[in-house]
Short mmCIF file of C-alpha atoms in Angstrom, two decimals:
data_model
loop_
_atom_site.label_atom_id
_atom_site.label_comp_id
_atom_site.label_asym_id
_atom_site.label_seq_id
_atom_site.Cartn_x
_atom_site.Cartn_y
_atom_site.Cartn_z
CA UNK A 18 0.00 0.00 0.00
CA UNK A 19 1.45 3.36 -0.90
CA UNK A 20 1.65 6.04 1.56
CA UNK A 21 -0.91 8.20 -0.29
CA UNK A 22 -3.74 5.25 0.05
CA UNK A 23 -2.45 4.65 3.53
CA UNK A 24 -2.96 8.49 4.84
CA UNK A 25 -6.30 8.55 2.67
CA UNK A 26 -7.36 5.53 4.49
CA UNK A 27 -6.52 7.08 7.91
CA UNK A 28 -8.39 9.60 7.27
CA UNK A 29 -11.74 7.86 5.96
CA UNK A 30 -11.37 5.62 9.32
CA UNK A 31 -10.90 8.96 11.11
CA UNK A 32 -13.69 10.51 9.52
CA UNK A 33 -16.08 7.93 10.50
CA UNK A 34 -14.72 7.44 13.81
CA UNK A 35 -15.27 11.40 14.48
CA UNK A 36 -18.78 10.84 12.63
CA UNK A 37 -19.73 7.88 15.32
CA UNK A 38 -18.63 9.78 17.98
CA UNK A 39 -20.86 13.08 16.87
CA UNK A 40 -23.30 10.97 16.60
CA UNK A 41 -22.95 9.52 19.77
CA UNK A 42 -22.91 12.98 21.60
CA UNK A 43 -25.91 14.11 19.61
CA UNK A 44 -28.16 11.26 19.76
CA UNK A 45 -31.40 11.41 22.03
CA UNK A 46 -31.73 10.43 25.32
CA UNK A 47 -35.63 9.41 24.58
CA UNK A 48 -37.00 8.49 21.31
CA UNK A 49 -40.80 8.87 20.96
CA UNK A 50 -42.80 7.88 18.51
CA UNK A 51 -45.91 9.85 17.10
CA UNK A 52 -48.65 8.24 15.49
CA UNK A 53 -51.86 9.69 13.46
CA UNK A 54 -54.20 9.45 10.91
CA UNK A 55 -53.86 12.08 8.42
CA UNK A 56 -50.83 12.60 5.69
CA UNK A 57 -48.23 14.87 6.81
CA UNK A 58 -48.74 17.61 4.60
CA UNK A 59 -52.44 18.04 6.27
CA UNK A 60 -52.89 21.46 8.05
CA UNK A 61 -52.87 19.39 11.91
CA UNK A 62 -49.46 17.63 11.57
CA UNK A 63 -47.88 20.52 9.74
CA UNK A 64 -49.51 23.38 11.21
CA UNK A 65 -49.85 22.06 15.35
CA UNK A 66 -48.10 18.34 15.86
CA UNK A 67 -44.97 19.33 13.94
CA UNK A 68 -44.74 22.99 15.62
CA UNK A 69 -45.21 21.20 19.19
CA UNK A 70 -42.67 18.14 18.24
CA UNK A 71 -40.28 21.16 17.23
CA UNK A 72 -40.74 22.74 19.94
CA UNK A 73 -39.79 19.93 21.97
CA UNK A 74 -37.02 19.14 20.65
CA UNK A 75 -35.51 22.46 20.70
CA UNK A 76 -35.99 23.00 24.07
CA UNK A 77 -34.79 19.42 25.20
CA UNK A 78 -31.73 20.36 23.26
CA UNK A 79 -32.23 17.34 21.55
CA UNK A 80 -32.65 14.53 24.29
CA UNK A 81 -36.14 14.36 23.46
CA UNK A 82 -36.40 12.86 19.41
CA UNK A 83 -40.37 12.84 18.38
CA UNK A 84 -40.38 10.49 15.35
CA UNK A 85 -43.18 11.44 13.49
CA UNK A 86 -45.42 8.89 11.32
CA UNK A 87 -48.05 10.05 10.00
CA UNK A 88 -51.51 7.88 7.81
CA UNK A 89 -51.26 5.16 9.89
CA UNK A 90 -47.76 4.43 9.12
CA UNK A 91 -47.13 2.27 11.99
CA UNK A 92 -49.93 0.19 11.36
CA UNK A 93 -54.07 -0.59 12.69
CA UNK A 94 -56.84 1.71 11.79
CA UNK A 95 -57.81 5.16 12.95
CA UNK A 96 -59.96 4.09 15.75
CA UNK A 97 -56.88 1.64 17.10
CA UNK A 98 -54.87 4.83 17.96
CA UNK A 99 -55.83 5.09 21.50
CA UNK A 100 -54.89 1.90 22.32
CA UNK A 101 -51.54 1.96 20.64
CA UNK A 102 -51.12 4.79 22.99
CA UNK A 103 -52.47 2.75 26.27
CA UNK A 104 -50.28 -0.12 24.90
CA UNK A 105 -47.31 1.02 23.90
CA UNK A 106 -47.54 0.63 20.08
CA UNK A 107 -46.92 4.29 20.00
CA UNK A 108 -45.66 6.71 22.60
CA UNK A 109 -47.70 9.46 21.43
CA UNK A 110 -50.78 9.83 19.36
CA UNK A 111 -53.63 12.42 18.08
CA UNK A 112 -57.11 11.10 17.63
CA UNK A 113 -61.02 11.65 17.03
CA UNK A 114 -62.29 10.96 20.47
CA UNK A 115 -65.56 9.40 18.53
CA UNK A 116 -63.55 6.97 16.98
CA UNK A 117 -64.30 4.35 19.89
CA UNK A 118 -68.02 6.00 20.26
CA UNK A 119 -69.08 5.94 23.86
CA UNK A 120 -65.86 5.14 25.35
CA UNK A 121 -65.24 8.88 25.96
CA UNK A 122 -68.66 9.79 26.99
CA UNK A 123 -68.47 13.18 28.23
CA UNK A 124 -66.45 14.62 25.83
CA UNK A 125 -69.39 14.72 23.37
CA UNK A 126 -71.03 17.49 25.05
CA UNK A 127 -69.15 19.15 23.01
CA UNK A 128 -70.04 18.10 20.00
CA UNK A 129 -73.80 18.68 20.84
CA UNK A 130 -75.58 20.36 17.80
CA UNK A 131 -74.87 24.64 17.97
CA UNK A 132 -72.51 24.35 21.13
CA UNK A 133 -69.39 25.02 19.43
CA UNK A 134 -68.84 28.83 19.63
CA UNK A 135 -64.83 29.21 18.23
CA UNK A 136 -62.23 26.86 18.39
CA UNK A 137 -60.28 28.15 20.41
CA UNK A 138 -62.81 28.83 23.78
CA UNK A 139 -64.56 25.66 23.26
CA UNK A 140 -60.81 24.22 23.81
CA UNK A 141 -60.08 25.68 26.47
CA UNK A 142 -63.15 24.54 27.29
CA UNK A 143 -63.19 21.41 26.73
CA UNK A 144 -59.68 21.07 29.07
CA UNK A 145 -61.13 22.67 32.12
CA UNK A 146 -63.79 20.21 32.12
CA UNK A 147 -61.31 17.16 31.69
CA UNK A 148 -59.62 18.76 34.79
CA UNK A 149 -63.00 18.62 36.27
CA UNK A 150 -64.39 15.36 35.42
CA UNK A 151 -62.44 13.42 32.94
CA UNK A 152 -59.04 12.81 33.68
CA UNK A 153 -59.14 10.13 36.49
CA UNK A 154 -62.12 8.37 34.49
CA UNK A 155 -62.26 8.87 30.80
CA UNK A 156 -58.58 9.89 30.64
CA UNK A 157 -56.92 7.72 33.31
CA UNK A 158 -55.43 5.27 31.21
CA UNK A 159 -52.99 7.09 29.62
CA UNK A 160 -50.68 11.08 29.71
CA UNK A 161 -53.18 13.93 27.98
CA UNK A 162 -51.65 16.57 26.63
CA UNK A 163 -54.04 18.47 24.86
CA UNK A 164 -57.74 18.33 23.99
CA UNK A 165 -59.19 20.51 21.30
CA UNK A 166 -62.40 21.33 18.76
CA UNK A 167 -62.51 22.25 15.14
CA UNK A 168 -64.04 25.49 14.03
CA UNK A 169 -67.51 25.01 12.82
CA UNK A 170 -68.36 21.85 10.94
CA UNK A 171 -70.67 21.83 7.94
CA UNK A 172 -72.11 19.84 5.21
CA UNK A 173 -70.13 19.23 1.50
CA UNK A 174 -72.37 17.76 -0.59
CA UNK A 175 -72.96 16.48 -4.57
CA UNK A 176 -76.27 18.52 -4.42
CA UNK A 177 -77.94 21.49 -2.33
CA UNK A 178 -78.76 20.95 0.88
CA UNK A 179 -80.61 24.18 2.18
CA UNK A 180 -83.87 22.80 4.22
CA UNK A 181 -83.41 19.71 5.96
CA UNK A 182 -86.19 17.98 3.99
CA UNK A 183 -82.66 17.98 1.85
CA UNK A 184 -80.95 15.49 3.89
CA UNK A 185 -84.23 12.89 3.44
CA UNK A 186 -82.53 9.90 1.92
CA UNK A 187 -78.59 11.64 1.70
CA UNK A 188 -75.99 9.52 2.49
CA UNK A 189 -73.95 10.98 4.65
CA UNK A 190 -70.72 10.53 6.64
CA UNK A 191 -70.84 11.78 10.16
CA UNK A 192 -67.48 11.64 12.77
CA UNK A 193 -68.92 11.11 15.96
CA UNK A 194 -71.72 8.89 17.47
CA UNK A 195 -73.43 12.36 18.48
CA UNK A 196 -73.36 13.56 15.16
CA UNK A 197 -74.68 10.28 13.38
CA UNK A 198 -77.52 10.48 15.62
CA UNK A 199 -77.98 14.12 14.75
CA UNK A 200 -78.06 13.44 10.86
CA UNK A 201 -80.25 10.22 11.33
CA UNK A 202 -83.14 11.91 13.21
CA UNK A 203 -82.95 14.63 10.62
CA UNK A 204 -83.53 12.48 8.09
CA UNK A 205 -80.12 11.54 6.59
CA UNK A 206 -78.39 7.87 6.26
CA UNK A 207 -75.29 8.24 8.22
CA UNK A 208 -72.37 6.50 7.03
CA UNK A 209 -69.52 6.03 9.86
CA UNK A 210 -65.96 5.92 9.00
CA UNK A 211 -62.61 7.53 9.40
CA UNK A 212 -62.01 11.03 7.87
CA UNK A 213 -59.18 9.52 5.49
CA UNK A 214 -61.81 7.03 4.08
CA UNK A 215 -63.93 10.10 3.17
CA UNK A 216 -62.14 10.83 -0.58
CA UNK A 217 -62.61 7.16 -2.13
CA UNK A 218 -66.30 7.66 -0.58
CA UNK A 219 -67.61 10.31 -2.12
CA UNK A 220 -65.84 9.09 -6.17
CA UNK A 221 -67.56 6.00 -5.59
CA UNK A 222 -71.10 7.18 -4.27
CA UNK A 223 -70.35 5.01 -1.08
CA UNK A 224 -71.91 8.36 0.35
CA UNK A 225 -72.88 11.67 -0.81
CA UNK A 226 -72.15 14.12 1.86
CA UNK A 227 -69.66 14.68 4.27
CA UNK A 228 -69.41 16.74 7.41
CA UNK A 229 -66.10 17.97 8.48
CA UNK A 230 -64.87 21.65 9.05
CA UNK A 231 -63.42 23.53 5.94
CA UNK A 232 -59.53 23.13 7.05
CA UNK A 233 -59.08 18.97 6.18
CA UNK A 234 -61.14 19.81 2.77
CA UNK A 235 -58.04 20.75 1.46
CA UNK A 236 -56.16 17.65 2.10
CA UNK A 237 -59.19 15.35 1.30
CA UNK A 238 -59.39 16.85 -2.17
CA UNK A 239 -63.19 17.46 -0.91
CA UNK A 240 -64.02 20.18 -2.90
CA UNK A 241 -63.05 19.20 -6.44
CA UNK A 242 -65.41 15.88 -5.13
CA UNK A 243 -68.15 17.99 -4.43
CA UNK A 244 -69.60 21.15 -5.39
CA UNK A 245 -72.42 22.43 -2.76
CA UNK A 246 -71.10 23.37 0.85
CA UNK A 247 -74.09 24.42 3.14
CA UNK A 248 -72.90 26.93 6.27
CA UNK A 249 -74.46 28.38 9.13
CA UNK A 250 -74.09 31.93 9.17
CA UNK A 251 -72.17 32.77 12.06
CA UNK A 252 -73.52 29.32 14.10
CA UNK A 253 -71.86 26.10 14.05
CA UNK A 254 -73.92 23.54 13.45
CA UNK A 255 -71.23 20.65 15.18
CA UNK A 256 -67.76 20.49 16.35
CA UNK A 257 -65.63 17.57 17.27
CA UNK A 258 -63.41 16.51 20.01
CA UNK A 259 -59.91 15.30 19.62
CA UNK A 260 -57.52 13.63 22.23
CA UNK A 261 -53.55 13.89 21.77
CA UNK A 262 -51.87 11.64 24.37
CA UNK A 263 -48.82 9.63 25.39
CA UNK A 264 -48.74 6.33 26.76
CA UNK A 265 -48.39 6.24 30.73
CA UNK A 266 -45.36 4.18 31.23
CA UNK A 267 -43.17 5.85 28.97
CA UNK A 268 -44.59 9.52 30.57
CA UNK A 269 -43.39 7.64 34.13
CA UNK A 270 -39.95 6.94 33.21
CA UNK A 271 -39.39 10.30 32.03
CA UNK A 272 -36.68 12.11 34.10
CA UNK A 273 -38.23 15.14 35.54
CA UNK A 274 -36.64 17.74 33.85
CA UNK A 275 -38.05 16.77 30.25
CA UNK A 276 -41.44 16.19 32.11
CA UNK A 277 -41.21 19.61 32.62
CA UNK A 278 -40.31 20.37 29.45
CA UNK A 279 -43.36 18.40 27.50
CA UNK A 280 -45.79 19.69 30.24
CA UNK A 281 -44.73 23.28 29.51
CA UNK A 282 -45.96 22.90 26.20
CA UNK A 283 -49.00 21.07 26.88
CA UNK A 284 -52.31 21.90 28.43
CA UNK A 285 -54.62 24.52 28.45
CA UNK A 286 -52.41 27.01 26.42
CA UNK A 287 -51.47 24.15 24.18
CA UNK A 288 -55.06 22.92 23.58
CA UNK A 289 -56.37 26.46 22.70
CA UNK A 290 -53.22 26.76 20.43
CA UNK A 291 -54.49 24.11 18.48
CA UNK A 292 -57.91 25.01 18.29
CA UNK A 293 -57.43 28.53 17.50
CA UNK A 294 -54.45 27.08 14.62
CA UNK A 295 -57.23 24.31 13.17
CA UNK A 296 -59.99 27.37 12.95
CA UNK A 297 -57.71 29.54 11.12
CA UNK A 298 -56.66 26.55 8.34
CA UNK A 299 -60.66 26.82 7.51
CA UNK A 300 -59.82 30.06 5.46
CA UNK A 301 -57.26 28.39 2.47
CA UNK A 302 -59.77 25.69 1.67
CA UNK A 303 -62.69 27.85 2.08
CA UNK A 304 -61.18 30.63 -0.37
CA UNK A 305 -60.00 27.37 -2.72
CA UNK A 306 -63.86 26.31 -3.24
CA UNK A 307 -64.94 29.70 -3.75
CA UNK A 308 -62.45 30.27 -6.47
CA UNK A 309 -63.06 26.63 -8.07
CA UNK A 310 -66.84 27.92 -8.82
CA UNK A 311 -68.61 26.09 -5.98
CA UNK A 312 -71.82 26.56 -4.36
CA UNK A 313 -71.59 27.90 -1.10
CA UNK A 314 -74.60 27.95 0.65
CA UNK A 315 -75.49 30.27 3.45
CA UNK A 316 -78.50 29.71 5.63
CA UNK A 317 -80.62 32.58 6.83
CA UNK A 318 -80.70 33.46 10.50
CA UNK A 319 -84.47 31.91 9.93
CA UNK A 320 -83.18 28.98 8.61
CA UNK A 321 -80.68 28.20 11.27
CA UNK A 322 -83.47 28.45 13.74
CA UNK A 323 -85.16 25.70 11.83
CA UNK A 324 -82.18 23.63 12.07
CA UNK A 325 -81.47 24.31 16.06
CA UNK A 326 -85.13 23.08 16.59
CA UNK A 327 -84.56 20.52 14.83
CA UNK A 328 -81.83 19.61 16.40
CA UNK A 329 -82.59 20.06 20.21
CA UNK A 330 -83.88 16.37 20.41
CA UNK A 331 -80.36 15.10 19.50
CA UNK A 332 -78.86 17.15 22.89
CA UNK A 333 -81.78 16.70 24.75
CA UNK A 334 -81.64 12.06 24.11
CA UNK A 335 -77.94 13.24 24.96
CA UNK A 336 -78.63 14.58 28.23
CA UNK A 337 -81.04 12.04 29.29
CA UNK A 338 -78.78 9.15 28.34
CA UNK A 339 -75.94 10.58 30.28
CA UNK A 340 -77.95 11.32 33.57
CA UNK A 341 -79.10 7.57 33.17
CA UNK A 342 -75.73 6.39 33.26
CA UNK A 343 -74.93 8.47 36.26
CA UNK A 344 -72.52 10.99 34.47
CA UNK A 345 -74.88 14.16 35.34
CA UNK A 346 -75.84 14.91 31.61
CA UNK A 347 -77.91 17.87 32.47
CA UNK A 348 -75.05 18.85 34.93
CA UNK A 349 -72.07 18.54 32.04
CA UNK A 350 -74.32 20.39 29.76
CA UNK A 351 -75.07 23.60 32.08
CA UNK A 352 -71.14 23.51 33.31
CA UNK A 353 -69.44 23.02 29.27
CA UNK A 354 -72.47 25.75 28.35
CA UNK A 355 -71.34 28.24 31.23
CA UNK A 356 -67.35 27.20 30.14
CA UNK A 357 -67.80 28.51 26.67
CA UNK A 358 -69.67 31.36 26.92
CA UNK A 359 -66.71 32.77 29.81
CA UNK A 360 -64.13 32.02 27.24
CA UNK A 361 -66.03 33.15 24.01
CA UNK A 362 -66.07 36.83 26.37
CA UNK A 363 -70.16 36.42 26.34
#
């Protein structure tokens, strides 16, 4: 060997000797895993899951790693995610609390037919409540760190739906057991299944309508699958809940110092972050459907009082059920009620 190849050699060993070692003194002292349900480019991951993973990071100086994986990409369906969380299949994931219906009981009286105010009171919200009555029952099984709502769901559909003698016969996709049961008393054949599912849905006439918020749209490719999107004025017909949480045991062996870290950016603060953020994605889809040519559809303060009275039976079989079950329905109700309007400044 000459000594040319021999010192180039030295120095490709020393090279990735001095790259091991970097590595080494760079590499995480915890590696979590994040797990959800829509693609990364969607407005949630990219807009409040990848800012708060950041975030993390940066202020761990790096001994916290969030891996994220986004559509399922370590495996099981959308309404699996909270138990990969309880069991360890993932360290941290975001989910549609109404994806195991009636496992998460009282967060639904949120979702409750014109509750939702903005996004970002009905979050904060929704967290004081947990703190009240959720987190050693619905909650206990695993670390929350943060509950929000969407801003105000509405209806895409292949044609008009202004009166709700419209929705006679429409199939329809609903997220949440609450809001099935809203669309099926008003007439409507709810279809239940995963927002993701929604696209290949609608091309095939599996269903005909969906109900989500404006801000996934985009993502979904909703509104070049539809061309009528009916509105409330400045009501919200439905929001609904989400749950982003880390599995218990690896919270518990957490050294306290990046505890402190993650629960600094978790919470109350966090959870109205993130509704506030999901609210304010509504505007690029909204703005994309006006520009493609579609129907928007904006019912008249009349008309929305049609709807609400149409509507009441859904919160008031909600209320009912819940004080049968012991969980103080009409109590929940009156305390989520009094919640929003302090943080919507009524």
């Amino acid at each position: 060997m000459t000594n040319s190849r021999r010192t180039l050699l030295k120095s490709a060993v020393a090279a990735i000797a001095f790259g091991a070692m970097a590595t080494a003194a760079f590499a995480a002292d915890v590696t979590l895993r994040m797990h959800q349900f829509l693609p990364a480019q969607a407005n949630v991951p990219k807009n409040i899951l990848d800012v708060w993973a950041d975030k993390i990071e940066a202020e761990s100086d790096g001994r916290i790693e969030i891996q994220r994986f986004p559509a399922m990409q370590l495996g099981g369906k959308p309404p699996e995610l909270i138990d990969q969380a309880i069991d360890g299949v993932a360290d941290i994931v975001w989910t549609v609390s109404g994806y195991t219906p009636g496992r998460f009981p009282r967060t639904e009286v949120f979702e409750l037919p014109f509750t939702m105010t903005n996004a970002e009171a009905v979050s904060r919200a929704y967290w004081d409540l947990a703190e009240e009555t959720m987190m050693d029952d619905d909650f206990k099984q695993f670390k929350v760190l943060g509950l929000w709502v969407h801003g105000p769901g509405l209806i895409h559909s292949k044609d008009p739906i202004e009166s709700i003698e419209d929705l006679n016969g429409v199939k329809l996709r609903a997220p949440t057991r609450v809001t099935n049961g809203l669309f099926s008393s008003l007439g409507a054949t709810p279809v239940g299944m995963p927002v993701p599912a929604v696209p290949e849905a609608l091309s095939k006439g599996v269903i005909d309508a969906t109900v989500i918020p404006w801000e996934v749209t985009g993502a979904l490719k909703v509104n070049e699958l539809v061309g009528n999107h009916t509105t409330f004025g400045d009501d919200s017909l439905y929001t609904t809940t989400f749950i982003f949480a880390m599995n218990k045991d690896r919270w518990d062996a957490l050294p306290d110092d990046l505890k402190a870290i993650i629960d600094a950016n978790s919470g109350a603060e966090f959870s109205a972050f993130a509704g506030k953020q999901m609210q304010a994605d509504d505007d690029g889809p909204h703005k994309q459907a006006m520009e493609r040519g579609n129907n928007i559809i904006t019912l008249s303060p009349e008309q929305v009082e049609e709807w609400k009275a149409a509507s009441q039976p859904t919160t008031d079989a909600w209320i009912a059920e819940m004080d049968e079950k012991g969980m103080d329905g009409t109590g929940l109700r009156a305390r989520a009620l009094e919640l929003i309007s302090q943080y919507s400044g009524n």
